[in-house]
């Protein structure tokens, strides 16, 4: 017998659970749970209603129900999903529609970072870094005000006026906020761009 | 378009359709197709079957109703009743049940 892929034809309706270890291509209608340790292709005229637990799902038709994939979910331009997606990798093509929660966790047992992620710097400390970034972005206005004060301070010094050390923030303090010891390259540019526009006012 | 169920697939439920169905896997439940049904050597069916035409190479436990004909090939096992106007049983087929050819 020829080696054929399991296919559920267009005029076939299956009401019940499907379990398997090989790829399935669905053109028909399935109502029930699918447990597949392989790839599931849900083609264009197809309609699947139920929970899917697969390795890899390619949705070209319609699915109502949660999809749990251990490898990847792909939603094609004609794909429609009403349900939650649980997968480490996800591709939604332009035109594809998804309504539901998306949870992307790395597959259990795999600790490597996804290739698209930026490699973390050596001094990276996750909660501290994100806090620092947060401080910088939310405190932009106060930074700008401090910068203005420091410029004023410098001007005053230039013209020989007296200065009140307490009211003017220390330059070293301000510098610490934007010194890129653990902050990544784009951030200093960000602040300088904002500085320029604010000072113009 | 025809349907093909591979040998590593287990379906528990009802299959209905109007196109050819080839079963090499396991089905438990009910099968109602309006076309030819082929149960391959590795196919195992524990279900009531309704089809137009049945070619059996594998195992069936359940009653079988066909509109046209039923063929039990060599090496097959059929445990159940057959209702069909035409029945062909090959040498080597194992069959236990009733046959009713008055449809």
XYZ file of N, CA and C in Angstrom, chain A residues 9-173:
495
model
N -11.313 13.605 4.709
C -11.818 14.297 3.530
C -12.891 15.322 3.831
N -13.220 16.096 2.808
C -14.118 17.235 2.970
C -15.525 16.841 3.399
N -15.964 15.696 2.963
C -17.339 15.320 3.279
C -17.436 14.457 4.527
N -16.363 14.361 5.278
C -16.361 13.463 6.434
C -16.520 14.256 7.717
N -17.367 13.727 8.587
C -17.554 14.356 9.892
C -17.186 13.334 10.956
N -16.311 13.722 11.849
C -15.947 12.820 12.935
C -16.363 13.463 14.247
N -17.186 12.766 14.984
C -17.603 13.268 16.294
C -16.989 12.344 17.325
N -15.927 12.801 17.953
C -15.283 11.920 18.913
C -13.832 12.302 19.045
N -13.087 11.525 19.795
C -11.690 11.835 20.071
C -10.772 11.142 19.093
N -9.714 11.851 18.741
C -8.718 11.279 17.841
C -7.375 11.287 18.544
N -6.705 10.140 18.523
C -5.355 10.083 19.114
C -4.434 9.530 18.059
N -3.184 9.988 18.073
C -2.309 9.424 17.066
C -0.884 9.885 17.201
N -0.018 9.309 16.361
C 1.393 9.666 16.363
C 1.873 10.053 14.985
N 0.939 10.251 14.059
C 1.400 10.672 12.739
C 0.601 11.884 12.284
N 1.100 12.544 11.259
C 0.480 13.784 10.781
C -0.940 13.545 10.296
N -1.796 14.477 10.557
C -3.180 14.397 10.066
C -3.495 15.669 9.291
N -4.134 15.494 8.143
C -4.587 16.634 7.341
C -6.109 16.602 7.345
N -6.701 17.678 7.776
C -8.166 17.685 7.929
C -8.802 18.630 6.921
N -9.695 18.082 6.110
C -10.499 18.919 5.217
C -11.950 18.936 5.677
N -12.289 18.022 6.543
C -13.693 17.850 6.927
C -14.003 18.531 8.237
N -14.805 17.883 9.021
C -15.312 18.490 10.236
C -15.043 17.557 11.406
N -14.464 18.107 12.444
C -14.151 17.295 13.619
C -14.768 17.956 14.841
N -15.468 17.162 15.642
C -15.940 17.705 16.916
C -15.439 16.779 17.998
N -14.484 17.260 18.738
C -13.959 16.392 19.776
C -12.531 16.754 20.069
N -11.910 15.956 20.862
C -10.543 16.245 21.287
C -9.547 15.549 20.375
N -8.478 16.243 20.063
C -7.427 15.646 19.243
C -6.130 15.651 20.034
N -5.545 14.470 20.226
C -4.246 14.332 20.894
C -3.275 13.766 19.890
N -2.379 14.594 19.410
C -1.508 14.137 18.342
C -0.069 14.482 18.664
N 0.824 13.492 18.627
C 2.226 13.842 18.856
C 2.898 14.033 17.511
N 2.260 14.848 16.678
C 2.799 15.104 15.336
C 2.160 16.396 14.842
N 2.152 16.600 13.549
C 1.647 17.854 12.986
C 0.196 17.704 12.556
N -0.593 18.700 12.875
C -2.001 18.709 12.491
C -2.227 19.848 11.501
N -2.686 19.505 10.315
C -2.986 20.514 9.303
C -4.496 20.670 9.227
N -4.974 21.848 9.533
C -6.408 22.101 9.436
C -6.607 22.939 8.193
N -7.046 22.289 7.114
C -7.086 22.947 5.810
C -8.297 23.865 5.676
N -8.356 24.545 4.531
C -9.298 25.652 4.348
C -10.779 25.331 4.564
N -11.327 24.280 3.977
C -12.765 24.106 4.189
C -13.101 23.492 5.547
N -12.074 23.260 6.355
C -12.297 22.453 7.547
C -12.778 23.256 8.747
N -13.454 22.569 9.614
C -13.952 23.185 10.836
C -13.703 22.213 11.977
N -12.923 22.657 12.948
C -12.590 21.787 14.068
C -13.099 22.405 15.350
N -13.835 21.619 16.110
C -14.358 22.149 17.363
C -13.909 21.236 18.489
N -13.104 21.750 19.361
C -12.644 20.901 20.452
C -11.241 21.278 20.859
N -10.733 20.586 21.835
C -9.398 20.886 22.337
C -8.354 20.140 21.527
N -7.311 20.831 21.169
C -6.257 20.203 20.386
C -4.977 20.158 21.194
N -4.370 18.999 21.277
C -3.064 18.871 21.922
C -2.140 18.252 20.890
N -1.287 19.071 20.324
C -0.467 18.587 19.213
C 0.977 19.046 19.396
N 1.835 18.564 18.522
C 3.205 19.088 18.485
C 3.224 20.386 17.704
N 2.590 20.324 16.535
C 2.655 21.448 15.619
C 1.284 21.581 14.970
N 0.732 22.763 14.988
C -0.591 22.954 14.387
C -0.495 23.996 13.286
N -1.067 23.682 12.136
C -1.121 24.648 11.045
C -2.596 24.902 10.771
N -3.052 26.102 11.085
C -4.477 26.407 10.978
C -4.722 27.209 9.708
N -5.331 26.560 8.723
C -5.689 27.255 7.490
C -7.204 27.406 7.440
N -7.895 26.603 8.229
C -9.355 26.668 8.295
C -9.790 27.295 9.603
N -10.831 26.751 10.196
C -11.381 27.338 11.417
C -11.293 26.385 12.590
N -10.997 26.958 13.728
C -10.913 26.164 14.951
C -11.673 26.875 16.059
N -12.517 26.129 16.738
C -13.119 26.674 17.957
C -12.658 25.777 19.092
N -11.807 26.313 19.935
C -11.299 25.488 21.017
C -9.848 25.834 21.283
N -9.363 25.418 22.419
C -7.985 25.733 22.779
C -7.017 24.874 21.986
N -5.887 25.448 21.677
C -4.836 24.693 21.003
C -3.608 24.679 21.904
N -3.182 23.483 22.276
C -1.962 23.338 23.057
C -0.920 22.713 22.143
N 0.135 23.456 21.840
C 1.164 22.899 20.965
C 2.478 22.846 21.725
N 3.203 21.761 21.542
C 4.488 21.681 22.235
C 5.602 22.245 21.377
N 5.311 22.516 20.102
C 6.350 23.044 19.227
C 5.953 24.396 18.642
N 4.917 24.425 17.848
C 4.607 25.667 17.137
C 3.156 25.675 16.688
N 2.579 26.878 16.629
C 1.258 27.044 16.013
C 1.401 28.043 14.877
N 0.875 27.690 13.723
C 0.892 28.630 12.608
C -0.539 28.926 12.192
N -0.883 30.192 12.128
C -2.213 30.565 11.659
C -2.043 31.239 10.300
N -2.605 30.641 9.283
C -2.450 31.143 7.917
C -3.392 32.326 7.688
N -3.252 33.030 6.561
C -4.128 34.179 6.297
C -5.615 33.845 6.343
N -5.973 32.614 5.982
C -7.388 32.266 6.037
C -7.746 31.564 7.342
N -6.816 31.470 8.249
C -7.070 30.753 9.488
C -7.860 31.576 10.482
N -8.746 30.886 11.195
C -9.548 31.566 12.209
C -9.535 30.700 13.460
N -9.177 31.296 14.573
C -9.163 30.541 15.818
C -9.970 31.292 16.863
N -10.932 30.604 17.460
C -11.597 31.176 18.628
C -11.243 30.250 19.774
N -10.294 30.683 20.572
C -9.835 29.806 21.636
C -8.459 30.251 22.067
N -7.978 29.679 23.144
C -6.688 30.082 23.681
C -5.572 29.280 23.034
N -4.430 29.925 22.888
C -3.272 29.258 22.301
C -2.203 29.100 23.370
N -1.674 27.894 23.476
C -0.588 27.641 24.415
C 0.539 27.025 23.612
N 1.608 27.777 23.410
C 2.654 27.288 22.522
C 3.953 28.031 22.783
N 5.090 27.386 22.561
C 6.333 28.150 22.693
C 6.612 29.032 21.480
N 6.097 28.646 20.319
C 6.331 29.443 19.123
C 5.027 29.678 18.399
N 4.868 30.869 17.851
C 3.598 31.213 17.220
C 3.853 32.059 15.987
N 3.129 31.734 14.918
C 3.178 32.568 13.721
C 1.747 32.871 13.324
N 1.406 34.145 13.273
C 0.081 34.510 12.770
C 0.304 35.323 11.499
N -0.099 34.795 10.365
C 0.118 35.494 9.095
C -0.882 36.634 8.944
N -0.535 37.575 8.079
C -1.400 38.717 7.845
C -2.730 38.223 7.297
N -3.805 38.506 7.987
C -5.111 38.005 7.556
C -5.641 36.962 8.511
N -4.771 36.323 9.260
C -5.224 35.329 10.213
C -5.912 36.007 11.383
N -6.889 35.312 11.974
C -7.619 35.908 13.084
C -7.600 34.977 14.271
N -7.325 35.546 15.429
C -7.312 34.775 16.665
C -8.097 35.536 17.711
N -8.979 34.826 18.394
C -9.669 35.464 19.516
C -9.468 34.579 20.733
N -8.688 35.062 21.653
C -8.433 34.247 22.829
C -7.120 34.654 23.456
N -6.780 34.016 24.547
C -5.524 34.316 25.203
C -4.388 33.575 24.544
N -3.239 34.194 24.541
C -2.067 33.544 23.996
C -1.039 33.431 25.105
N -0.613 32.206 25.382
C 0.407 31.987 26.393
C 1.591 31.334 25.710
N 2.725 32.021 25.730
C 3.896 31.469 25.079
C 4.953 31.195 26.123
N 5.142 29.944 26.425
C 6.182 29.579 27.375
C 7.148 28.684 26.649
N 8.427 28.723 27.014
C 9.332 27.796 26.339
C 8.915 26.369 26.652
N 9.159 25.484 25.710
C 8.770 24.085 25.897
C 9.495 23.533 27.100
N 8.828 22.670 27.854
C 9.449 22.112 29.050
C 10.683 21.333 28.666
N 11.752 21.579 29.392
C 12.996 20.873 29.124
C 13.934 21.672 28.248
N 13.423 22.718 27.599
C 14.299 23.525 26.757
C 14.593 24.823 27.476
N 15.832 25.072 27.827
C 16.182 26.294 28.550
C 16.833 27.331 27.651
N 17.082 27.002 26.375
C 17.790 27.947 25.504
C 16.856 29.085 25.144
N 17.464 30.261 24.941
C 16.672 31.414 24.538
C 16.336 31.295 23.067
N 15.205 31.841 22.680
C 14.805 31.849 21.289
C 15.808 32.690 20.496
N 16.153 32.292 19.274
C 17.150 33.054 18.509
C 16.808 34.523 18.322
N 15.540 34.872 18.314
C 15.169 36.265 18.088
C 15.426 37.146 19.304
N 15.579 36.546 20.459
C 15.792 37.352 21.669
C 17.183 37.947 21.665
N 17.291 39.160 22.226
C 18.609 39.760 22.337
C 19.402 39.002 23.395
N 20.690 38.778 23.163
C 21.480 38.111 24.213
C 21.654 39.065 25.393
N 21.460 38.560 26.597
C 21.504 39.428 27.764
C 22.935 39.845 28.060
N 23.137 41.090 28.457
C 24.495 41.523 28.801
C 24.975 40.801 30.053
N 26.299 40.793 30.242
C 26.867 40.027 31.338
C 26.377 40.501 32.689
N 26.216 41.831 32.849
C 25.817 42.371 34.143
C 24.313 42.401 34.308
N 23.627 41.624 33.515
C 22.167 41.703 33.505
C 21.578 41.132 34.785
N 20.785 41.935 35.456
C 20.049 41.423 36.615
C 18.600 41.766 36.358
N 17.829 40.812 36.094
C 16.505 41.072 35.526
C 15.633 42.070 36.285
N 15.297 41.868 37.538
C 14.358 42.820 38.147
C 14.984 44.194 38.314
N 16.270 44.224 38.606
C 16.944 45.508 38.816
C 16.975 46.289 37.514
N 17.332 45.587 36.442
C 17.455 46.259 35.140
C 16.121 46.856 34.723
N 15.082 46.036 34.852
C 13.787 46.538 34.394
C 13.349 47.709 35.251
N 13.723 47.677 36.513
C 13.372 48.790 37.388
C 14.085 50.056 36.956
N 15.372 49.880 36.628
C 16.175 51.032 36.211
C 15.563 51.639 34.960
N 15.232 50.766 34.024
C 14.652 51.261 32.769
C 13.368 52.007 33.067
N 12.601 51.441 33.938
C 11.310 52.031 34.283
C 11.536 53.412 34.886
N 12.502 53.480 35.797
C 12.786 54.772 36.428
C 13.132 55.788 35.357
N 13.946 55.378 34.424
C 14.410 56.297 33.405
C 13.247 56.766 32.537
N 12.438 55.878 32.095
C 11.395 56.291 31.173
C 10.301 57.077 31.877
N 9.929 56.685 33.057
C 8.837 57.419 33.698
C 9.320 58.734 34.287
N 10.593 58.821 34.613
C 11.087 60.046 35.246
C 11.704 60.988 34.229
N 11.319 60.847 32.982
C 11.927 61.677 31.936
C 11.796 63.156 32.254
N 10.622 63.542 32.658
C 10.382 64.965 32.905
C 11.277 65.501 34.007
N 11.393 64.737 35.081
C 12.231 65.227 36.182
C 13.690 65.263 35.764
N 14.074 64.311 34.904
C 15.449 64.328 34.394
C 15.692 65.604 33.611
N 14.721 65.935 32.795
C 14.871 67.131 31.959
C 14.956 68.370 32.839
N 14.124 68.393 33.850
C 14.149 69.545 34.764
C 15.512 69.639 35.435
N 16.021 68.463 35.865
C 17.343 68.467 36.504
C 18.388 68.967 35.538
N 18.272 68.544 34.294
C 19.262 68.962 33.290
C 19.229 70.471 33.138
N 18.001 70.985 33.109
C 17.873 72.443 32.955
C 18.537 73.157 34.112
N 18.284 72.596 35.324
C 18.860 73.230 36.522
C 20.380 73.192 36.470
N 20.891 72.058 35.993
C 22.346 71.940 35.944
C 22.912 72.927 34.934
N 22.228 73.066 33.810
C 22.703 74.026 32.808
C 22.679 75.426 33.384
N 21.623 75.700 34.119
C 21.487 77.001 34.772
C 22.646 77.224 35.745
N 22.913 76.163 36.493
C 24.015 76.202 37.455
C 25.322 76.541 36.735
N 25.535 75.857 35.611
C 26.769 76.107 34.864
C 26.809 77.545 34.364
N 25.650 77.995 33.886
C 25.603 79.387 33.392
C 25.910 80.374 34.509
N 25.298 80.081 35.638
C 25.520 80.990 36.771
C 26.997 81.044 37.141
N 27.573 79.873 37.169
C 29.001 79.804 37.513
C 29.815 80.621 36.508
N 29.418 80.483 35.252
C 30.107 81.198 34.177
C 30.052 82.697 34.439
N 28.872 83.166 34.856
C 28.729 84.590 35.066
C 29.041 85.012 36.504
N 29.477 84.058 37.291
C 29.947 84.396 38.627
C 28.881 84.618 39.666
N 27.647 84.150 39.409
C 26.621 84.312 40.429
C 26.754 83.248 41.489
N 26.244 83.584 42.637
C 26.275 82.609 43.720
C 25.314 81.475 43.451
N 25.562 80.361 44.038
C 24.671 79.220 43.813
C 24.292 78.579 45.132
N 23.118 78.001 45.163
C 22.681 77.286 46.367
C 22.826 75.793 46.124
N 23.849 75.241 46.675
C 24.128 73.836 46.366
C 22.954 72.891 46.638
N 22.180 73.170 47.684
C 21.141 72.207 48.061
C 20.017 72.123 47.026
N 19.652 73.252 46.456
C 18.488 73.229 45.554
C 18.807 72.607 44.204
N 20.054 72.617 43.867
C 20.400 72.094 42.548
C 20.859 70.648 42.679
N 20.278 69.789 41.935
C 20.658 68.381 42.046
C 22.110 68.191 41.622
N 22.762 67.329 42.337
C 24.163 67.106 42.042
C 24.303 66.497 40.663
N 25.258 66.953 39.954
C 25.501 66.449 38.601
C 25.780 64.951 38.630
N 26.521 64.536 39.653
C 26.880 63.116 39.750
C 25.618 62.267 39.879
N 24.661 62.765 40.633
C 23.398 62.033 40.812
C 22.680 61.877 39.480
